[in-house]
mmCIF file of C-alpha atoms and ligand atoms in Angstrom:
data_model
loop_
_atom_site.group_PDB
_atom_site.id
_atom_site.type_symbol
_atom_site.label_atom_id
_atom_site.label_comp_id
_atom_site.label_asym_id
_atom_site.label_seq_id
_atom_site.Cartn_x
_atom_site.Cartn_y
_atom_site.Cartn_z
ATOM 1 C CA MET N 289 151.114 -113.002 121.815
ATOM 2 C CA ILE N 290 153.095 -109.918 122.768
ATOM 3 C CA GLY N 291 150.807 -106.899 122.323
ATOM 4 C CA TYR N 292 147.027 -106.757 122.372
ATOM 5 C CA GLY N 293 146.199 -103.925 119.987
ATOM 6 C CA SER N 294 144.565 -103.998 116.569
ATOM 7 C CA GLN N 295 146.347 -107.097 115.272
ATOM 8 C CA GLY N 296 147.284 -108.669 118.618
ATOM 9 C CA GLU N 297 143.720 -108.898 119.882
ATOM 10 C CA ALA N 298 142.284 -110.233 116.622
ATOM 11 C CA GLN N 299 145.059 -112.744 116.081
ATOM 12 C CA ALA N 300 145.078 -113.982 119.680
ATOM 13 C CA LEU N 301 141.331 -114.640 119.545
ATOM 14 C CA ASN N 302 141.446 -116.278 116.104
ATOM 15 C CA LEU N 303 144.348 -118.507 117.183
ATOM 16 C CA ARG N 304 142.521 -119.477 120.361
ATOM 17 C CA ASP N 305 139.337 -120.289 118.443
ATOM 18 C CA SER N 306 141.420 -122.385 116.032
ATOM 19 C CA GLY N 307 142.572 -124.514 118.968
ATOM 20 C CA VAL N 308 145.971 -122.935 119.629
ATOM 21 C CA ASP N 309 147.039 -122.565 123.254
ATOM 22 C CA VAL N 310 147.523 -118.794 123.553
ATOM 23 C CA VAL N 311 149.040 -116.693 126.294
ATOM 24 C CA VAL N 312 149.102 -112.899 126.054
ATOM 25 C CA GLY N 313 152.267 -111.180 127.300
ATOM 26 C CA LEU N 314 151.787 -107.539 128.230
ATOM 27 C CA ARG N 315 153.961 -104.839 129.713
ATOM 28 C CA GLU N 316 153.464 -103.874 133.329
ATOM 29 C CA GLY N 317 150.300 -101.855 133.972
ATOM 30 C CA SER N 318 148.993 -102.540 130.473
ATOM 31 C CA PRO N 319 145.547 -101.036 129.906
ATOM 32 C CA SER N 320 144.786 -103.984 127.584
ATOM 33 C CA ALA N 321 145.075 -106.694 130.248
ATOM 34 C CA ASP N 322 141.438 -106.488 131.345
ATOM 35 C CA ARG N 323 140.169 -106.710 127.785
ATOM 36 C CA ALA N 324 142.232 -109.836 127.144
ATOM 37 C CA ARG N 325 141.136 -111.471 130.414
ATOM 38 C CA THR N 326 137.497 -110.650 129.764
ATOM 39 C CA ALA N 327 137.847 -112.385 126.396
ATOM 40 C CA GLY N 328 138.941 -115.489 128.307
ATOM 41 C CA LEU N 329 142.658 -115.370 127.484
ATOM 42 C CA ASP N 330 145.554 -116.085 129.843
ATOM 43 C CA VAL N 331 147.437 -112.878 130.524
ATOM 44 C CA THR N 332 150.971 -112.667 131.820
ATOM 45 C CA SER N 333 153.968 -110.340 131.698
ATOM 46 C CA VAL N 334 156.103 -110.136 128.564
ATOM 47 C CA ARG N 335 158.709 -112.370 130.277
ATOM 48 C CA GLY N 336 155.942 -114.701 131.373
ATOM 49 C CA ALA N 337 155.385 -115.677 127.750
ATOM 50 C CA ALA N 338 158.793 -117.418 127.659
ATOM 51 C CA GLY N 339 158.638 -121.091 126.731
ATOM 52 C CA SER N 340 156.166 -120.542 123.890
ATOM 53 C CA ASP N 341 156.805 -122.406 120.629
ATOM 54 C CA ILE N 342 155.748 -119.335 118.695
ATOM 55 C CA VAL N 343 156.083 -115.723 119.794
ATOM 56 C CA ALA N 344 154.051 -113.196 117.813
ATOM 57 C CA LEU N 345 155.304 -109.658 118.398
ATOM 58 C CA LEU N 346 152.404 -107.427 117.405
ATOM 59 C CA ILE N 347 153.210 -103.970 118.693
ATOM 60 C CA PRO N 348 153.699 -100.693 116.737
ATOM 61 C CA ASP N 349 156.557 -100.956 114.249
ATOM 62 C CA GLU N 350 158.434 -98.047 115.766
ATOM 63 C CA GLU N 351 158.445 -99.815 119.170
ATOM 64 C CA ILE N 352 159.646 -103.225 117.981
ATOM 65 C CA VAL N 353 163.438 -102.766 118.011
ATOM 66 C CA HIS N 354 163.471 -101.116 121.429
ATOM 67 C CA ALA N 355 160.977 -103.554 122.980
ATOM 68 C CA PHE N 356 162.855 -106.535 121.582
ATOM 69 C CA ALA N 357 166.135 -105.431 123.140
ATOM 70 C CA GLU N 358 164.435 -104.396 126.383
ATOM 71 C CA SER N 359 162.190 -107.349 127.187
ATOM 72 C CA VAL N 360 161.222 -109.625 124.307
ATOM 73 C CA GLU N 361 164.581 -111.134 123.350
ATOM 74 C CA PRO N 362 164.801 -113.633 126.246
ATOM 75 C CA VAL N 363 161.227 -114.757 125.539
ATOM 76 C CA VAL N 364 162.121 -116.069 122.083
ATOM 77 C CA GLU N 365 164.088 -119.232 122.777
ATOM 78 C CA GLU N 366 166.266 -121.264 120.466
ATOM 79 C CA GLY N 367 164.180 -123.549 118.255
ATOM 80 C CA SER N 368 161.101 -121.344 118.524
ATOM 81 C CA THR N 369 159.578 -118.972 115.968
ATOM 82 C CA LEU N 370 159.219 -115.206 116.018
ATOM 83 C CA VAL N 371 156.204 -113.991 114.030
ATOM 84 C CA LEU N 372 155.911 -110.375 112.894
ATOM 85 C CA ALA N 373 153.029 -108.826 110.945
ATOM 86 C CA HIS N 374 155.106 -106.363 108.929
ATOM 87 C CA GLY N 375 158.729 -106.335 107.795
ATOM 88 C CA PHE N 376 159.536 -102.721 108.675
ATOM 89 C CA ALA N 377 161.669 -103.417 111.761
ATOM 90 C CA LEU N 378 163.633 -106.086 109.886
ATOM 91 C CA ARG N 379 164.078 -104.160 106.643
ATOM 92 C CA PHE N 380 164.656 -100.666 108.022
ATOM 93 C CA GLY N 381 164.897 -100.817 111.821
ATOM 94 C CA GLY N 382 167.993 -102.992 112.128
ATOM 95 C CA LEU N 383 166.170 -105.579 114.267
ATOM 96 C CA GLU N 384 168.626 -108.373 115.024
ATOM 97 C CA ILE N 385 167.607 -111.772 116.268
ATOM 98 C CA ALA N 386 169.989 -114.430 117.535
ATOM 99 C CA GLY N 387 170.640 -117.498 115.384
ATOM 100 C CA GLY N 388 168.675 -120.693 116.050
ATOM 101 C CA ILE N 389 165.339 -118.850 115.919
ATOM 102 C CA ASP N 390 162.954 -119.008 112.979
ATOM 103 C CA VAL N 391 161.771 -115.560 111.890
ATOM 104 C CA VAL N 392 158.658 -115.274 109.747
ATOM 105 C CA LEU N 393 156.218 -112.620 108.616
ATOM 106 C CA VAL N 394 152.499 -113.183 108.434
ATOM 107 C CA ALA N 395 150.949 -109.896 107.335
ATOM 108 C CA PRO N 396 147.147 -109.799 107.115
ATOM 109 C CA MET N 397 145.903 -107.424 104.426
ATOM 110 C CA GLY N 398 143.659 -105.308 106.596
ATOM 111 C CA PRO N 399 142.948 -104.116 110.127
ATOM 112 C CA GLY N 400 142.469 -106.375 113.119
ATOM 113 C CA THR N 401 138.781 -105.613 113.500
ATOM 114 C CA LEU N 402 138.124 -106.992 110.019
ATOM 115 C CA LEU N 403 140.445 -109.968 110.559
ATOM 116 C CA ARG N 404 138.377 -110.934 113.585
ATOM 117 C CA GLU N 405 134.983 -110.168 112.015
ATOM 118 C CA ARG N 406 135.698 -112.212 108.907
ATOM 119 C CA TYR N 407 137.082 -115.101 110.954
ATOM 120 C CA GLN N 408 133.914 -115.189 113.035
ATOM 121 C CA ALA N 409 131.841 -115.120 109.849
ATOM 122 C CA GLY N 410 133.696 -118.192 108.598
ATOM 123 C CA THR N 411 135.903 -116.408 106.076
ATOM 124 C CA GLY N 412 139.103 -114.403 106.468
ATOM 125 C CA LEU N 413 141.390 -111.723 105.161
ATOM 126 C CA PRO N 414 144.199 -112.681 102.792
ATOM 127 C CA ALA N 415 147.759 -112.340 104.086
ATOM 128 C CA ALA N 416 151.295 -112.103 102.767
ATOM 129 C CA TYR N 417 153.849 -114.377 104.394
ATOM 130 C CA ALA N 418 157.612 -114.582 104.224
ATOM 131 C CA VAL N 419 160.413 -116.559 105.787
ATOM 132 C CA ASP N 420 163.180 -114.290 106.997
ATOM 133 C CA ARG N 421 165.197 -117.046 108.632
ATOM 134 C CA ASP N 422 164.695 -120.784 108.609
ATOM 135 C CA ALA N 423 166.803 -122.150 111.438
ATOM 136 C CA THR N 424 164.826 -125.317 112.070
ATOM 137 C CA GLY N 425 163.815 -126.307 108.541
ATOM 138 C CA ARG N 426 160.154 -125.798 109.580
ATOM 139 C CA ALA N 427 159.816 -122.013 109.280
ATOM 140 C CA ARG N 428 157.746 -121.989 106.102
ATOM 141 C CA GLN N 429 155.411 -124.638 107.482
ATOM 142 C CA THR N 430 155.005 -122.672 110.710
ATOM 143 C CA ALA N 431 154.142 -119.505 108.779
ATOM 144 C CA LEU N 432 151.544 -121.361 106.726
ATOM 145 C CA GLU N 433 149.985 -122.976 109.789
ATOM 146 C CA TYR N 434 149.932 -119.654 111.632
ATOM 147 C CA GLY N 435 148.295 -118.010 108.611
ATOM 148 C CA ALA N 436 145.713 -120.784 108.561
ATOM 149 C CA ALA N 437 145.018 -120.481 112.301
ATOM 150 C CA ILE N 438 144.261 -116.744 112.053
ATOM 151 C CA GLY N 439 141.876 -117.504 109.182
ATOM 152 C CA CYS N 440 143.894 -116.047 106.312
ATOM 153 C CA ALA N 441 144.331 -119.341 104.422
ATOM 154 C CA ARG N 442 140.556 -119.366 103.943
ATOM 155 C CA VAL N 443 141.143 -116.637 101.363
ATOM 156 C CA GLY N 444 144.786 -116.852 100.369
ATOM 157 C CA LEU N 445 148.366 -116.746 101.626
ATOM 158 C CA PHE N 446 150.715 -114.961 99.231
ATOM 159 C CA GLU N 447 154.380 -115.857 99.548
ATOM 160 C CA THR N 448 156.723 -112.883 99.504
ATOM 161 C CA GLY N 449 160.042 -111.784 101.018
ATOM 162 C CA VAL N 450 160.687 -109.383 103.887
ATOM 163 C CA ALA N 451 162.028 -106.611 101.636
ATOM 164 C CA GLU N 452 159.239 -107.043 99.107
ATOM 165 C CA GLU N 453 156.453 -107.112 101.707
ATOM 166 C CA THR N 454 157.800 -104.016 103.446
ATOM 167 C CA GLU N 455 158.549 -101.964 100.343
ATOM 168 C CA VAL N 456 155.324 -102.838 98.521
ATOM 169 C CA ASP N 457 153.203 -102.214 101.630
ATOM 170 C CA LEU N 458 154.723 -98.759 102.168
ATOM 171 C CA PHE N 459 154.481 -97.860 98.501
ATOM 172 C CA ALA N 460 150.852 -98.939 98.215
ATOM 173 C CA GLU N 461 149.827 -96.802 101.185
ATOM 174 C CA GLN N 462 151.778 -93.781 99.922
ATOM 175 C CA ALA N 463 150.845 -93.998 96.229
ATOM 176 C CA VAL N 464 147.330 -95.422 96.353
ATOM 177 C CA LEU N 465 145.575 -96.319 99.579
ATOM 178 C CA VAL N 466 146.143 -93.144 101.557
ATOM 179 C CA GLY N 467 148.513 -90.626 99.971
ATOM 180 C CA GLY N 468 147.362 -91.078 96.389
ATOM 181 C CA VAL N 469 143.650 -91.448 96.881
ATOM 182 C CA ILE N 470 143.288 -88.421 99.170
ATOM 183 C CA ARG N 471 145.155 -86.212 96.666
ATOM 184 C CA LEU N 472 143.073 -87.558 93.778
ATOM 185 C CA ILE N 473 139.847 -86.729 95.617
ATOM 186 C CA GLU N 474 141.169 -83.333 96.605
ATOM 187 C CA ALA N 475 142.263 -82.408 93.066
ATOM 188 C CA ALA N 476 138.898 -83.457 91.593
ATOM 189 C CA PHE N 477 136.969 -81.674 94.340
ATOM 190 C CA GLU N 478 138.949 -78.439 93.845
ATOM 191 C CA THR N 479 138.478 -78.638 90.066
ATOM 192 C CA LEU N 480 134.710 -78.703 90.561
ATOM 193 C CA VAL N 481 134.626 -75.933 93.138
ATOM 194 C CA GLU N 482 136.887 -73.758 90.978
ATOM 195 C CA ALA N 483 134.357 -74.217 88.151
ATOM 196 C CA GLY N 484 131.608 -72.915 90.418
ATOM 197 C CA TYR N 485 129.914 -76.104 91.634
ATOM 198 C CA ASP N 486 128.531 -76.453 95.125
ATOM 199 C CA PRO N 487 131.306 -77.672 97.482
ATOM 200 C CA ALA N 488 129.036 -80.018 99.456
ATOM 201 C CA VAL N 489 127.769 -81.655 96.271
ATOM 202 C CA ALA N 490 131.328 -81.966 94.969
ATOM 203 C CA TYR N 491 132.434 -83.515 98.275
ATOM 204 C CA MET N 492 129.708 -86.138 98.192
ATOM 205 C CA GLU N 493 130.282 -87.112 94.557
ATOM 206 C CA CYS N 494 134.086 -87.267 94.720
ATOM 207 C CA LEU N 495 134.606 -88.728 98.181
ATOM 208 C CA TYR N 496 131.515 -90.360 99.573
ATOM 209 C CA GLU N 497 130.767 -92.528 96.559
ATOM 210 C CA LEU N 498 134.315 -93.864 96.412
ATOM 211 C CA GLY N 499 133.431 -96.455 99.040
ATOM 212 C CA LEU N 500 131.093 -98.142 96.606
ATOM 213 C CA THR N 501 133.746 -98.435 93.892
ATOM 214 C CA ALA N 502 136.337 -99.684 96.356
ATOM 215 C CA ASP N 503 133.926 -102.261 97.689
ATOM 216 C CA LEU N 504 133.050 -103.515 94.206
ATOM 217 C CA MET N 505 136.734 -103.762 93.258
ATOM 218 C CA GLN N 506 137.553 -105.669 96.412
ATOM 219 C CA ARG N 507 134.744 -108.137 95.848
ATOM 220 C CA PHE N 508 134.821 -108.538 92.081
ATOM 221 C CA GLY N 509 138.064 -107.002 90.731
ATOM 222 C CA VAL N 510 138.238 -104.248 88.108
ATOM 223 C CA SER N 511 136.466 -106.385 85.465
ATOM 224 C CA GLY N 512 133.674 -107.350 87.817
ATOM 225 C CA MET N 513 133.284 -103.726 88.889
ATOM 226 C CA ARG N 514 133.079 -102.601 85.249
ATOM 227 C CA ASN N 515 130.355 -105.193 84.700
ATOM 228 C CA ARG N 516 128.299 -103.607 87.431
ATOM 229 C CA ILE N 517 128.498 -99.893 86.635
ATOM 230 C CA SER N 518 126.287 -97.876 84.302
ATOM 231 C CA ARG N 519 126.933 -97.679 80.572
ATOM 232 C CA THR N 520 127.700 -93.973 81.042
ATOM 233 C CA ALA N 521 130.204 -94.543 83.841
ATOM 234 C CA LEU N 522 131.924 -97.267 81.827
ATOM 235 C CA PHE N 523 132.220 -95.091 78.708
ATOM 236 C CA GLY N 524 133.636 -92.201 80.755
ATOM 237 C CA ASP N 525 136.118 -94.532 82.435
ATOM 238 C CA LEU N 526 137.387 -96.019 79.180
ATOM 239 C CA THR N 527 137.606 -92.765 77.205
ATOM 240 C CA ARG N 528 138.645 -90.274 79.927
ATOM 241 C CA GLY N 529 140.254 -92.156 82.832
ATOM 242 C CA GLY N 530 143.629 -92.530 81.142
ATOM 243 C CA ARG N 531 144.055 -88.757 80.970
ATOM 244 C CA ILE N 532 144.019 -88.388 84.717
ATOM 245 C CA ILE N 533 147.290 -90.073 85.665
ATOM 246 C CA GLY N 534 150.063 -88.747 83.429
ATOM 247 C CA GLU N 535 153.841 -89.001 83.241
ATOM 248 C CA GLU N 536 154.312 -86.449 86.021
ATOM 249 C CA THR N 537 152.369 -88.619 88.447
ATOM 250 C CA ARG N 538 154.249 -91.737 87.391
ATOM 251 C CA ASN N 539 157.568 -89.949 87.919
ATOM 252 C CA GLY N 540 156.391 -88.905 91.368
ATOM 253 C CA MET N 541 155.575 -92.536 92.109
ATOM 254 C CA ARG N 542 159.024 -93.663 90.953
ATOM 255 C CA GLN N 543 160.647 -91.130 93.281
ATOM 256 C CA VAL N 544 158.467 -92.141 96.196
ATOM 257 C CA LEU N 545 159.401 -95.792 95.604
ATOM 258 C CA GLU N 546 163.092 -94.918 95.383
ATOM 259 C CA GLU N 547 162.925 -93.093 98.731
ATOM 260 C CA ILE N 548 161.385 -96.163 100.307
ATOM 261 C CA ARG N 549 164.041 -98.470 98.875
ATOM 262 C CA ASN N 550 167.038 -96.294 99.723
ATOM 263 C CA GLY N 551 165.888 -95.836 103.325
ATOM 264 C CA ARG N 552 165.195 -92.113 103.103
ATOM 265 C CA PHE N 553 161.525 -92.519 104.032
ATOM 266 C CA ALA N 554 162.426 -94.672 107.057
ATOM 267 C CA GLU N 555 165.005 -92.076 108.173
ATOM 268 C CA GLU N 556 162.522 -89.222 107.934
ATOM 269 C CA LEU N 557 159.913 -91.256 109.792
ATOM 270 C CA ALA N 558 162.387 -92.084 112.569
ATOM 271 C CA ALA N 559 163.296 -88.389 112.875
ATOM 272 C CA ASP N 560 159.617 -87.480 113.103
ATOM 273 C CA VAL N 561 158.958 -90.163 115.733
ATOM 274 C CA SER N 562 161.877 -88.956 117.843
ATOM 275 C CA SER N 563 160.619 -85.354 117.686
ATOM 276 C CA GLU N 564 157.210 -86.575 118.915
ATOM 277 C CA GLY N 565 155.641 -86.193 115.493
ATOM 278 C CA ARG N 566 156.392 -82.503 114.991
ATOM 279 C CA GLU N 567 156.334 -82.730 111.195
ATOM 280 C CA THR N 568 153.198 -84.892 111.230
ATOM 281 C CA LYS N 569 151.348 -82.466 113.495
ATOM 282 C CA GLN N 570 152.277 -79.438 111.397
ATOM 283 C CA ALA N 571 151.217 -81.133 108.162
ATOM 284 C CA LEU N 572 147.929 -82.249 109.719
ATOM 285 C CA GLU N 573 147.260 -78.698 110.874
ATOM 286 C CA ARG N 574 147.904 -77.332 107.351
ATOM 287 C CA ALA N 575 145.634 -80.017 105.873
ATOM 288 C CA ARG N 576 142.805 -78.975 108.192
ATOM 289 C CA GLN N 577 142.816 -75.526 106.543
ATOM 290 C CA SER N 578 142.143 -77.004 103.084
ATOM 291 C CA LEU N 579 138.749 -76.400 101.496
ATOM 292 C CA LEU N 580 138.081 -80.140 101.291
ATOM 293 C CA LEU N 581 138.467 -80.604 105.046
ATOM 294 C CA ARG N 582 136.547 -77.438 105.847
ATOM 295 C CA VAL N 583 133.623 -78.690 103.791
ATOM 296 C CA GLU N 584 133.989 -82.072 105.449
ATOM 297 C CA GLU N 585 133.814 -80.398 108.846
ATOM 298 C CA ALA N 586 130.486 -78.860 107.820
ATOM 299 C CA VAL N 587 128.864 -82.011 106.432
ATOM 300 C CA ALA N 588 130.375 -84.491 108.908
ATOM 301 C CA PRO N 589 127.593 -84.472 111.535
ATOM 302 C CA VAL N 590 125.164 -85.725 108.889
ATOM 303 C CA VAL N 591 127.430 -87.732 106.588
ATOM 304 C CA HIS N 592 130.020 -89.230 108.960
ATOM 305 C CA PRO N 593 128.152 -89.542 112.265
ATOM 306 C CA GLY N 594 130.606 -92.067 113.777
ATOM 307 C CA ARG N 595 133.636 -89.986 112.863
ATOM 308 C CA ASP N 596 135.125 -89.494 116.306
ATOM 309 C CA GLU N 597 134.611 -93.013 117.627
ATOM 310 C CA HIS N 598 138.155 -94.255 117.437
ATOM 311 C CA GLU N 599 138.964 -97.753 116.266
ATOM 312 C CA PRO N 600 142.604 -98.823 116.558
ATOM 313 C CA ASP N 601 142.917 -99.525 112.842
ATOM 314 C CA GLU N 602 145.608 -98.944 110.275
HETATM 315 P P1 NDP E 921 148.866 -101.429 117.934
HETATM 316 O O1 NDP E 921 149.281 -100.000 117.989
HETATM 317 O O2 NDP E 921 147.407 -101.705 117.889
HETATM 318 O O3 NDP E 921 149.560 -102.205 119.164
HETATM 319 C C1 NDP E 921 149.226 -101.866 120.451
HETATM 320 C C2 NDP E 921 149.733 -102.920 121.398
HETATM 321 O O4 NDP E 921 151.168 -102.871 121.450
HETATM 322 C C3 NDP E 921 149.231 -102.668 122.789
HETATM 323 O O5 NDP E 921 148.840 -103.888 123.385
HETATM 324 C C4 NDP E 921 150.435 -102.059 123.476
HETATM 325 O O6 NDP E 921 150.548 -102.355 124.825
HETATM 326 C C5 NDP E 921 151.551 -102.819 122.805
HETATM 327 N N1 NDP E 921 152.832 -102.114 122.942
HETATM 328 C C6 NDP E 921 153.143 -100.891 122.461
HETATM 329 N N2 NDP E 921 154.406 -100.580 122.754
HETATM 330 C C7 NDP E 921 154.904 -101.626 123.475
HETATM 331 C C8 NDP E 921 156.152 -101.888 124.078
HETATM 332 N N3 NDP E 921 157.176 -101.021 123.988
HETATM 333 N N4 NDP E 921 156.312 -103.072 124.724
HETATM 334 C C9 NDP E 921 155.290 -103.974 124.807
HETATM 335 N N5 NDP E 921 154.076 -103.771 124.255
HETATM 336 C C10 NDP E 921 153.894 -102.609 123.598
HETATM 337 O O7 NDP E 921 149.638 -102.125 116.728
HETATM 338 P P2 NDP E 921 148.985 -102.821 115.444
HETATM 339 O O8 NDP E 921 148.227 -104.022 115.865
HETATM 340 O O9 NDP E 921 148.375 -101.793 114.582
HETATM 341 O O10 NDP E 921 150.334 -103.288 114.697
HETATM 342 C C11 NDP E 921 151.057 -104.417 115.126
HETATM 343 C C12 NDP E 921 151.820 -104.959 113.949
HETATM 344 O O11 NDP E 921 150.887 -105.385 112.954
HETATM 345 C C13 NDP E 921 152.716 -103.938 113.271
HETATM 346 O O12 NDP E 921 153.880 -104.613 112.838
HETATM 347 C C14 NDP E 921 151.880 -103.484 112.081
HETATM 348 O O13 NDP E 921 152.657 -103.013 110.990
HETATM 349 C C15 NDP E 921 151.213 -104.782 111.716
HETATM 350 N N6 NDP E 921 150.000 -104.639 110.929
HETATM 351 C C16 NDP E 921 149.004 -103.806 111.345
HETATM 352 C C17 NDP E 921 147.839 -103.705 110.648
HETATM 353 C C18 NDP E 921 146.728 -102.861 111.134
HETATM 354 O O14 NDP E 921 145.729 -102.762 110.445
HETATM 355 N N7 NDP E 921 146.800 -102.235 112.286
HETATM 356 C C19 NDP E 921 147.630 -104.461 109.399
HETATM 357 C C20 NDP E 921 148.690 -105.392 109.095
HETATM 358 C C21 NDP E 921 149.832 -105.442 109.831
HETATM 359 P P3 NDP E 921 149.511 -101.786 125.941
HETATM 360 O O15 NDP E 921 148.311 -102.676 125.769
HETATM 361 O O16 NDP E 921 150.243 -102.043 127.197
HETATM 362 O O17 NDP E 921 149.281 -100.350 125.600
HETATM 363 MG MG1 MG E 922 149.317 -103.049 104.118
#
């Protein structure tokens, strides 16, 4: 296991508890070494992980290409398997791996903390898996066994390809999970405030209660969620919901998808990373001035008491 962050820690521990012989390879002076040792894992340098049958490289996507060239390449020997948890470096980063090595993706659908928690509770998180290169004829089998050992086969392993996994993952976070949902909340919140409603009440109704819906959909699907909501909520959903997302939004989604596929998003991200996140910082600063976030600031001590305890999640 190269890297001991959100995914690295959870996957190393799940693999170990599934009976896999795990060694954690960390860069010199790594602040994560103590945590891994305390958990009972063998810790070595990145180079020290050489000789492993499987090398999982679970470090931030924007570090993968550089780290691979710098120190990881010699660790992945002919006949062994490189496991990644996201296809970004392969699809957009130009990551090149010598022939004779199996390259697979096993991408859990959620943060490491949840992957570990569910594993310990006897369940798991689903994962997508893909074979990027099958040099040995065993790559698919290795991906499936790896997915099983981190607990994901307990729920489901969805076969995909590197391009599909990467493009769909980026699109889902931009259109729905982060980009879309925040804008939807914000637009609804501002509509209420503009009509004279109390901002704190609007905040609670539009944002806070979303967790309940999301949780029901994750557990039971849309149909199961609809079975569990009030008659009033169901009627409003069926007769009004379709007016909310119109052609303009769909066209925006098509453009966002196109910019992922043609590499424009990856280029802009790379430019932002190399300018130490200048664009990201400016946009975050502007967002902080919005009414939604100002109201959030006011209610946070009561409503989001754990807000500033950082978890290394997605
Ligand atoms: P993290 O940011 O949590 O990874 C941190 C770890 O990477 C640390 O151990 C850090 O080392 C190590 N690291 C960082 N840079 C380097 C480097 N140049 N050389 C060696 N080690 C380095 O990453 P995540 O776990 O979030 O992501 C890992 C992969 O998993 C990514 O491909 C991501 O897309 C994917 N993924 C992430 C999910 C998530 O929820 N986070 C969900 C699904 C997939 P040190 O300890 O020395 O600081
Ligand atoms: Mg994802």
